[in-house]
Amino acid sequence: MVGPMGVTRREALAGGVALATGAWGAPSLWLPSRQAAPVVVASANGLTSKNGGTVSCVETAFNLMVSGGDVLDALVEGVAIVESDPEDTSVGYGGLPNAEGTVQLDAAVMHGTRKTAGGVACLEGVRTPAKVASAVMLSTDHHLLVGEGAQKFARQMGFQVEDDLNTERSRKAWLEWKRRSDPEHFPDPRKRGGTEVAMEMAREGWFPIEHVFGTIHANAVGPDGSIAAVTTTSGLAFKIPGRVGDSPILGAGLYADGNVGAAGSTGRGEANLFGLCSFLIVEEMRRGSSPLDAGVFALRRVAEKTEARLKRPDASLAFGLQFYVLDKSGRFAGVSTNPGSFAVCDESGPRLAALEVVR
Ligand code: ASP
């Protein structure tokens, strides 16, 4: 069955689409030049983080794009709320630092319609790495700048570069992690390692468990039909300095194609990098799959490609990995190895929707 905006009942249930008219004043948002049902999809912190204010990432991005703003500019402004929020210990300012106590950030942006992209990795000192990734896209002939080069570029572009992006909370969490894990020797990932200590600390309430891994991904289709995606993160908590996950890698942390749709991820970056799943998902949709089916396909591929030490005795995946998927007609889905939710904003308003679990 196909509902409003071409949404099937199965996807509506999985994606939490409101089939009835929402209470958010939808008709007034209908623009004359409109060619698509606008929607923003993001990880859950796209709705829960407000940096002490009243509006979230998904609302900000949606409002900007239905007011005529470019879809990617709108997303970058939206995720800046989460990047700047000291309470979100997974992204930007106050993100959990690396094993040496330094906050190192990764981000990428991709404009599927304009066919442009940019990214930064291991960037220190700038609270809003997605804005630097945008500057890489707009002002260079490259797709990815890393480390000191990325910071130097940010400074040259006029970004404020701070000595330390830790908050008291992230610094104290790092000190406790260091005390417990003895990072003078790189932890052997096959034994009790740094991630295990971080999980233990999350269970004790030092920071939310989803911030051990943790990121914001957001993608959108604008009223003019243009499609874009952004992913920004402090990466794996207490990672080895220099570690880069999936977030800033095109095809892994995000992918957007103006003729098809967009996908992006949060969770164990190493598992996603192995299969370049955002690209895989968009290619599946190009072949005709729905957002939900394409996301499920990618998680099944991850399960096939995952080594035994990362599986539970029942063969299910022992890590969190999520994909947020959107097609050009505005259909969307969120899929995950664990139960949880993701954020959506469309003409029915901002809300959380349930992730489809694939083990
Ligand atoms: N995917 C990110 C990374 O691996 C972390 C996360 O989203 O949880 O760096």
Tab-separated table of C-alpha atoms in Angstrom, residues 14-357:
chain	number	residue	atom	x	y	z
A	14	ALA	CA	9.507	1.217	10.172
A	15	GLY	CA	10.286	4.864	9.573
A	16	GLY	CA	7.603	6.279	11.818
A	17	VAL	CA	6.053	8.337	9.029
A	18	ALA	CA	2.815	10.000	10.099
A	19	LEU	CA	0.220	8.876	7.578
A	20	ALA	CA	-2.296	11.406	8.869
A	21	THR	CA	-1.763	15.135	8.442
A	22	GLY	CA	0.478	16.363	11.234
A	23	ALA	CA	-0.054	19.328	13.511
A	24	TRP	CA	2.873	21.305	12.153
A	25	GLY	CA	1.157	23.558	9.604
A	26	ALA	CA	2.129	21.551	6.535
A	27	PRO	CA	0.116	23.469	3.925
A	28	SER	CA	1.844	26.761	4.683
A	29	LEU	CA	5.212	25.173	3.895
A	30	TRP	CA	4.245	24.269	0.336
A	31	LEU	CA	6.438	26.388	-1.938
A	32	PRO	CA	5.450	27.171	-5.531
A	33	SER	CA	8.778	25.836	-6.856
A	34	ARG	CA	8.423	22.636	-4.916
A	35	GLN	CA	9.375	19.414	-6.663
A	36	ALA	CA	9.686	16.983	-3.757
A	37	ALA	CA	8.341	16.303	-0.288
A	38	PRO	CA	11.027	17.885	1.911
A	39	VAL	CA	12.347	15.781	4.756
A	40	VAL	CA	15.352	15.719	7.048
A	41	VAL	CA	16.524	12.426	8.587
A	42	ALA	CA	19.200	12.203	11.281
A	43	SER	CA	20.575	10.181	14.135
A	44	ALA	CA	18.531	10.659	17.335
A	45	ASN	CA	20.753	13.464	18.640
A	46	GLY	CA	19.484	15.459	15.656
A	47	LEU	CA	16.356	15.891	17.759
A	48	THR	CA	17.501	15.464	21.352
A	49	SER	CA	20.437	17.901	21.333
A	50	LYS	CA	19.460	21.591	21.415
A	51	ASN	CA	22.597	23.203	22.901
A	52	GLY	CA	20.564	24.823	25.644
A	53	GLY	CA	18.129	26.358	23.152
A	54	THR	CA	14.752	25.312	21.870
A	55	VAL	CA	15.375	24.032	18.358
A	56	SER	CA	17.052	20.861	17.196
A	57	CYS	CA	19.189	20.045	14.185
A	58	VAL	CA	16.374	18.502	12.148
A	59	GLU	CA	13.971	21.408	12.770
A	60	THR	CA	16.634	23.991	11.948
A	61	ALA	CA	17.633	22.229	8.735
A	62	PHE	CA	14.017	21.682	7.687
A	63	ASN	CA	13.028	25.301	8.319
A	64	LEU	CA	16.048	26.629	6.439
A	65	MET	CA	15.457	24.466	3.395
A	66	VAL	CA	11.726	25.131	3.127
A	67	SER	CA	12.530	28.851	3.377
A	68	GLY	CA	14.633	28.557	0.232
A	69	GLY	CA	18.029	27.700	1.717
A	70	ASP	CA	20.313	25.191	0.018
A	71	VAL	CA	19.780	21.666	1.335
A	72	LEU	CA	23.410	21.139	2.356
A	73	ASP	CA	23.816	24.594	3.916
A	74	ALA	CA	20.682	23.817	5.917
A	75	LEU	CA	22.085	20.502	7.167
A	76	VAL	CA	25.434	22.049	8.107
A	77	GLU	CA	23.651	24.726	10.149
A	78	GLY	CA	21.557	22.013	11.763
A	79	VAL	CA	24.439	19.797	12.834
A	80	ALA	CA	26.314	22.860	14.174
A	81	ILE	CA	23.785	22.850	17.038
A	82	VAL	CA	24.955	19.378	18.053
A	83	GLU	CA	28.630	20.108	17.375
A	84	SER	CA	28.482	23.145	19.679
A	85	ASP	CA	26.516	21.391	22.428
A	86	PRO	CA	28.828	20.556	25.373
A	87	GLU	CA	26.279	18.024	26.608
A	88	ASP	CA	26.664	15.868	23.496
A	89	THR	CA	29.879	14.016	24.258
A	90	SER	CA	29.986	12.358	20.833
A	91	VAL	CA	30.425	15.336	18.533
A	92	GLY	CA	32.408	18.588	18.291
A	93	TYR	CA	32.945	20.687	21.435
A	94	GLY	CA	33.022	18.403	24.485
A	95	GLY	CA	33.255	15.247	22.350
A	96	LEU	CA	35.086	12.451	24.158
A	97	PRO	CA	38.808	12.834	23.397
A	98	ASN	CA	41.360	10.361	22.070
A	99	ALA	CA	43.660	8.217	24.227
A	100	GLU	CA	45.959	11.189	24.856
A	101	GLY	CA	43.104	13.420	25.974
A	102	THR	CA	42.893	15.461	22.758
A	103	VAL	CA	39.566	15.977	20.997
A	104	GLN	CA	40.072	14.995	17.346
A	105	LEU	CA	37.130	15.514	15.019
A	106	ASP	CA	36.088	14.035	11.669
A	107	ALA	CA	33.380	15.350	9.352
A	108	ALA	CA	32.253	15.276	5.752
A	109	VAL	CA	29.601	16.881	3.602
A	110	MET	CA	28.257	15.734	0.264
A	111	HIS	CA	25.917	17.538	-2.103
A	112	GLY	CA	24.339	14.883	-4.275
A	113	THR	CA	22.713	17.313	-6.680
A	114	ARG	CA	25.689	19.620	-7.194
A	115	LYS	CA	28.076	16.630	-7.181
A	116	THR	CA	30.428	18.216	-4.664
A	117	ALA	CA	31.913	17.028	-1.378
A	118	GLY	CA	34.481	17.859	1.279
A	119	GLY	CA	35.822	16.411	4.492
A	120	VAL	CA	38.236	16.765	7.385
A	121	ALA	CA	39.765	14.165	9.682
A	122	CYS	CA	41.741	14.367	12.927
A	123	LEU	CA	40.941	18.062	13.086
A	124	GLU	CA	41.760	19.670	16.442
A	125	GLY	CA	40.546	22.958	17.895
A	126	VAL	CA	37.497	23.797	15.756
A	127	ARG	CA	34.078	23.196	17.295
A	128	THR	CA	32.223	22.893	14.003
A	129	PRO	CA	34.168	20.520	11.746
A	130	ALA	CA	31.260	20.127	9.306
A	131	LYS	CA	31.619	23.818	8.481
A	132	VAL	CA	35.319	23.247	7.783
A	133	ALA	CA	34.372	20.254	5.600
A	134	SER	CA	32.035	22.582	3.742
A	135	ALA	CA	34.883	25.046	3.235
A	136	VAL	CA	37.041	22.200	1.851
A	137	MET	CA	34.210	21.481	-0.597
A	138	LEU	CA	33.745	25.108	-1.628
A	139	SER	CA	37.304	26.433	-1.597
A	140	THR	CA	39.598	23.593	-2.643
A	141	ASP	CA	39.947	21.003	-5.373
A	142	HIS	CA	40.203	18.234	-2.744
A	143	HIS	CA	37.842	16.015	-0.827
A	144	LEU	CA	39.693	15.387	2.433
A	145	LEU	CA	42.170	17.340	4.567
A	146	VAL	CA	43.579	15.778	7.740
A	147	GLY	CA	45.375	16.705	10.951
A	148	GLU	CA	47.605	19.767	10.973
A	149	GLY	CA	46.823	20.522	7.348
A	150	ALA	CA	43.108	20.579	8.083
A	151	GLN	CA	43.651	22.851	11.086
A	152	LYS	CA	45.896	25.205	9.132
A	153	PHE	CA	43.286	25.375	6.378
A	154	ALA	CA	40.559	26.116	8.945
A	155	ARG	CA	42.632	28.930	10.433
A	156	GLN	CA	43.262	30.373	6.978
A	157	MET	CA	39.532	30.255	6.241
A	158	GLY	CA	38.857	32.321	9.358
A	159	PHE	CA	37.674	29.623	11.772
A	160	GLN	CA	38.476	30.129	15.425
A	161	VAL	CA	41.046	27.526	16.518
A	162	GLU	CA	40.969	26.775	20.245
A	163	ASP	CA	43.672	25.080	22.323
A	164	ASP	CA	41.351	22.497	23.802
A	165	LEU	CA	37.816	21.368	22.955
A	166	ASN	CA	37.417	19.362	26.167
A	167	THR	CA	34.759	20.297	28.674
A	168	GLU	CA	35.168	19.447	32.356
A	169	ARG	CA	32.951	16.427	31.723
A	170	SER	CA	34.932	15.028	28.786
A	171	ARG	CA	38.271	15.721	30.487
A	172	LYS	CA	37.228	13.977	33.715
A	173	ALA	CA	35.894	11.029	31.731
A	174	TRP	CA	39.237	10.767	29.941
A	175	LEU	CA	41.205	10.900	33.211
A	176	GLU	CA	39.075	8.085	34.599
A	177	TRP	CA	39.448	6.051	31.421
A	178	LYS	CA	43.228	6.537	31.543
A	179	ARG	CA	43.349	5.438	35.148
A	180	ARG	CA	41.445	2.246	34.302
A	181	SER	CA	42.987	1.240	31.018
A	182	ASP	CA	46.740	2.000	31.147
A	183	PRO	CA	47.001	3.440	27.659
A	184	GLU	CA	50.788	3.627	27.862
A	185	HIS	CA	50.543	0.345	26.049
A	186	PHE	CA	48.141	0.273	23.157
A	187	PRO	CA	45.300	-1.992	24.231
A	188	ASP	CA	45.162	-5.323	22.531
A	189	PRO	CA	41.682	-5.317	20.950
A	190	ARG	CA	41.453	-9.058	21.370
A	191	LYS	CA	41.780	-8.740	25.138
A	192	ARG	CA	40.076	-6.315	27.507
A	193	GLY	CA	40.768	-3.086	25.682
A	194	GLY	CA	40.083	0.613	25.774
A	195	THR	CA	36.636	0.299	24.233
A	196	GLU	CA	35.601	-2.227	26.837
A	197	VAL	CA	36.665	0.173	29.602
A	198	ALA	CA	34.725	2.963	27.887
A	199	MET	CA	31.606	0.747	27.725
A	200	GLU	CA	31.998	-0.086	31.417
A	201	MET	CA	32.222	3.637	32.253
A	202	ALA	CA	29.154	4.378	30.130
A	203	ARG	CA	27.196	1.727	32.041
A	204	GLU	CA	28.261	3.510	35.246
A	205	GLY	CA	26.836	6.784	33.913
A	206	TRP	CA	29.990	8.735	32.991
A	207	PHE	CA	28.471	9.458	29.555
A	208	PRO	CA	25.700	7.897	27.462
A	209	ILE	CA	26.559	4.475	26.106
A	210	GLU	CA	25.834	5.593	22.553
A	211	HIS	CA	28.613	8.181	22.923
A	212	VAL	CA	31.344	5.519	23.149
A	213	PHE	CA	30.714	5.484	19.490
A	214	GLY	CA	28.676	8.546	18.602
A	215	THR	CA	28.199	10.930	15.776
A	216	ILE	CA	25.559	12.963	14.117
A	217	HIS	CA	24.593	12.051	10.601
A	218	ALA	CA	21.871	14.041	8.816
A	219	ASN	CA	20.573	13.852	5.276
A	220	ALA	CA	17.762	15.605	3.474
A	221	VAL	CA	15.781	16.089	0.329
A	222	GLY	CA	14.816	19.711	-0.196
A	223	PRO	CA	11.604	21.072	-1.714
A	224	ASP	CA	13.457	21.579	-5.008
A	225	GLY	CA	14.378	17.871	-5.018
A	226	SER	CA	18.041	18.431	-4.177
A	227	ILE	CA	19.701	15.888	-1.901
A	228	ALA	CA	22.616	16.196	0.532
A	229	ALA	CA	24.211	14.579	3.556
A	230	VAL	CA	26.554	15.477	6.409
A	231	THR	CA	28.286	13.416	9.093
A	232	THR	CA	30.306	14.865	11.978
A	233	THR	CA	31.878	13.147	14.985
A	234	SER	CA	34.528	13.004	17.656
A	235	GLY	CA	34.858	9.354	16.624
A	236	LEU	CA	35.417	6.399	18.863
A	237	ALA	CA	35.910	7.504	22.481
A	238	PHE	CA	39.559	7.291	23.625
A	239	LYS	CA	40.726	6.114	20.202
A	240	ILE	CA	44.395	5.805	19.315
A	241	PRO	CA	45.493	9.299	18.201
A	242	GLY	CA	45.243	9.503	14.438
A	243	ARG	CA	42.482	6.918	14.172
A	244	VAL	CA	39.906	7.868	11.559
A	245	GLY	CA	36.599	6.027	11.344
A	246	ASP	CA	33.967	5.968	8.650
A	247	SER	CA	32.448	9.415	9.220
A	248	PRO	CA	34.603	11.553	6.884
A	249	ILE	CA	34.969	8.892	4.192
A	250	LEU	CA	32.728	9.302	1.160
A	251	GLY	CA	30.782	6.115	0.558
A	252	ALA	CA	31.169	5.013	4.194
A	253	GLY	CA	30.052	7.700	6.651
A	254	LEU	CA	27.795	9.234	4.040
A	255	TYR	CA	26.839	9.216	0.409
A	256	ALA	CA	24.398	11.357	-1.556
A	257	ASP	CA	23.294	11.051	-5.156
A	258	GLY	CA	20.978	13.728	-6.545
A	259	ASN	CA	19.160	11.208	-8.738
A	260	VAL	CA	18.696	8.521	-6.093
A	261	GLY	CA	18.910	9.481	-2.417
A	262	ALA	CA	21.296	9.562	0.504
A	263	ALA	CA	22.567	7.380	3.320
A	264	GLY	CA	24.805	7.823	6.311
A	265	SER	CA	25.893	6.079	9.450
A	266	THR	CA	26.722	6.154	13.115
A	267	GLY	CA	28.267	3.368	15.160
A	268	ARG	CA	31.291	1.144	14.693
A	269	GLY	CA	33.093	2.866	11.833
A	270	GLU	CA	35.451	-0.027	11.181
A	271	ALA	CA	32.496	-2.296	10.362
A	272	ASN	CA	31.042	0.236	7.964
A	273	LEU	CA	34.364	1.010	6.279
A	274	PHE	CA	34.782	-2.648	5.444
A	275	GLY	CA	31.717	-2.585	3.202
A	276	LEU	CA	31.446	1.129	2.248
A	277	CYS	CA	27.819	0.789	3.191
A	278	SER	CA	26.480	4.263	2.466
A	279	PHE	CA	27.537	3.840	-1.147
A	280	LEU	CA	26.180	0.303	-1.148
A	281	ILE	CA	22.807	1.517	0.145
A	282	VAL	CA	22.510	4.269	-2.448
A	283	GLU	CA	23.421	1.796	-5.196
A	284	GLU	CA	20.768	-0.617	-3.913
A	285	MET	CA	18.185	2.169	-4.108
A	286	ARG	CA	19.370	2.987	-7.625
A	287	ARG	CA	18.532	-0.624	-8.509
A	288	GLY	CA	15.014	-0.106	-7.159
A	289	SER	CA	15.177	-1.024	-3.466
A	290	SER	CA	13.252	1.019	-0.934
A	291	PRO	CA	15.235	2.857	1.773
A	292	LEU	CA	14.307	0.196	4.309
A	293	ASP	CA	15.249	-2.745	2.099
A	294	ALA	CA	18.518	-1.075	1.067
A	295	GLY	CA	19.450	-0.442	4.710
A	296	VAL	CA	18.613	-4.000	5.727
A	297	PHE	CA	20.659	-5.288	2.778
A	298	ALA	CA	23.699	-3.316	3.989
A	299	LEU	CA	23.452	-4.573	7.568
A	300	ARG	CA	23.194	-8.146	6.297
A	301	ARG	CA	26.312	-7.523	4.213
A	302	VAL	CA	28.092	-6.225	7.334
A	303	ALA	CA	27.079	-9.394	9.202
A	304	GLU	CA	28.477	-11.560	6.396
A	305	LYS	CA	31.772	-9.652	6.402
A	306	THR	CA	32.350	-9.466	10.155
A	307	GLU	CA	35.038	-11.555	11.846
A	308	ALA	CA	34.013	-13.963	14.591
A	309	ARG	CA	35.505	-12.013	17.536
A	310	LEU	CA	32.953	-9.249	16.900
A	311	LYS	CA	29.954	-11.579	17.043
A	312	ARG	CA	27.986	-12.932	19.972
A	313	PRO	CA	27.651	-16.672	20.549
A	314	ASP	CA	24.312	-16.589	18.665
A	315	ALA	CA	26.202	-15.062	15.677
A	316	SER	CA	24.540	-11.652	16.011
A	317	LEU	CA	26.725	-8.553	15.716
A	318	ALA	CA	28.183	-7.459	19.060
A	319	PHE	CA	28.442	-3.773	18.163
A	320	GLY	CA	26.163	-0.884	17.311
A	321	LEU	CA	25.874	0.260	13.712
A	322	GLN	CA	23.087	2.398	12.270
A	323	PHE	CA	22.178	3.600	8.808
A	324	TYR	CA	19.843	6.518	8.028
A	325	VAL	CA	18.441	6.248	4.536
A	326	LEU	CA	16.397	8.593	2.378
A	327	ASP	CA	15.312	8.402	-1.245
A	328	LYS	CA	14.593	11.200	-3.670
A	329	SER	CA	10.834	10.871	-3.199
A	330	GLY	CA	11.188	11.507	0.533
A	331	ARG	CA	10.749	7.916	1.731
A	332	PHE	CA	13.094	7.148	4.618
A	333	ALA	CA	14.162	4.455	7.057
A	334	GLY	CA	16.598	3.891	9.903
A	335	VAL	CA	18.174	0.487	10.491
A	336	SER	CA	20.410	-0.719	13.291
A	337	THR	CA	22.025	-3.683	14.971
A	338	ASN	CA	20.390	-2.520	18.236
A	339	PRO	CA	16.983	-1.112	19.176
A	340	GLY	CA	16.819	2.668	19.212
A	341	SER	CA	15.435	5.660	17.432
A	342	PHE	CA	16.320	8.244	14.832
A	343	ALA	CA	15.172	11.783	14.144
A	344	VAL	CA	12.898	12.961	11.354
A	345	CYS	CA	11.465	16.330	10.401
A	346	ASP	CA	8.985	16.732	7.578
A	347	GLU	CA	5.700	18.507	7.144
A	348	SER	CA	4.309	16.535	10.099
A	349	GLY	CA	6.961	18.100	12.343
A	350	PRO	CA	10.018	16.855	14.213
A	351	ARG	CA	9.839	13.478	15.927
A	352	LEU	CA	11.736	10.310	16.811
A	353	ALA	CA	11.024	7.145	14.857
A	354	ALA	CA	11.980	3.550	15.652
A	355	LEU	CA	15.038	1.990	14.059
A	356	GLU	CA	14.421	-1.327	12.295
A	357	VAL	CA	16.632	-3.867	14.056
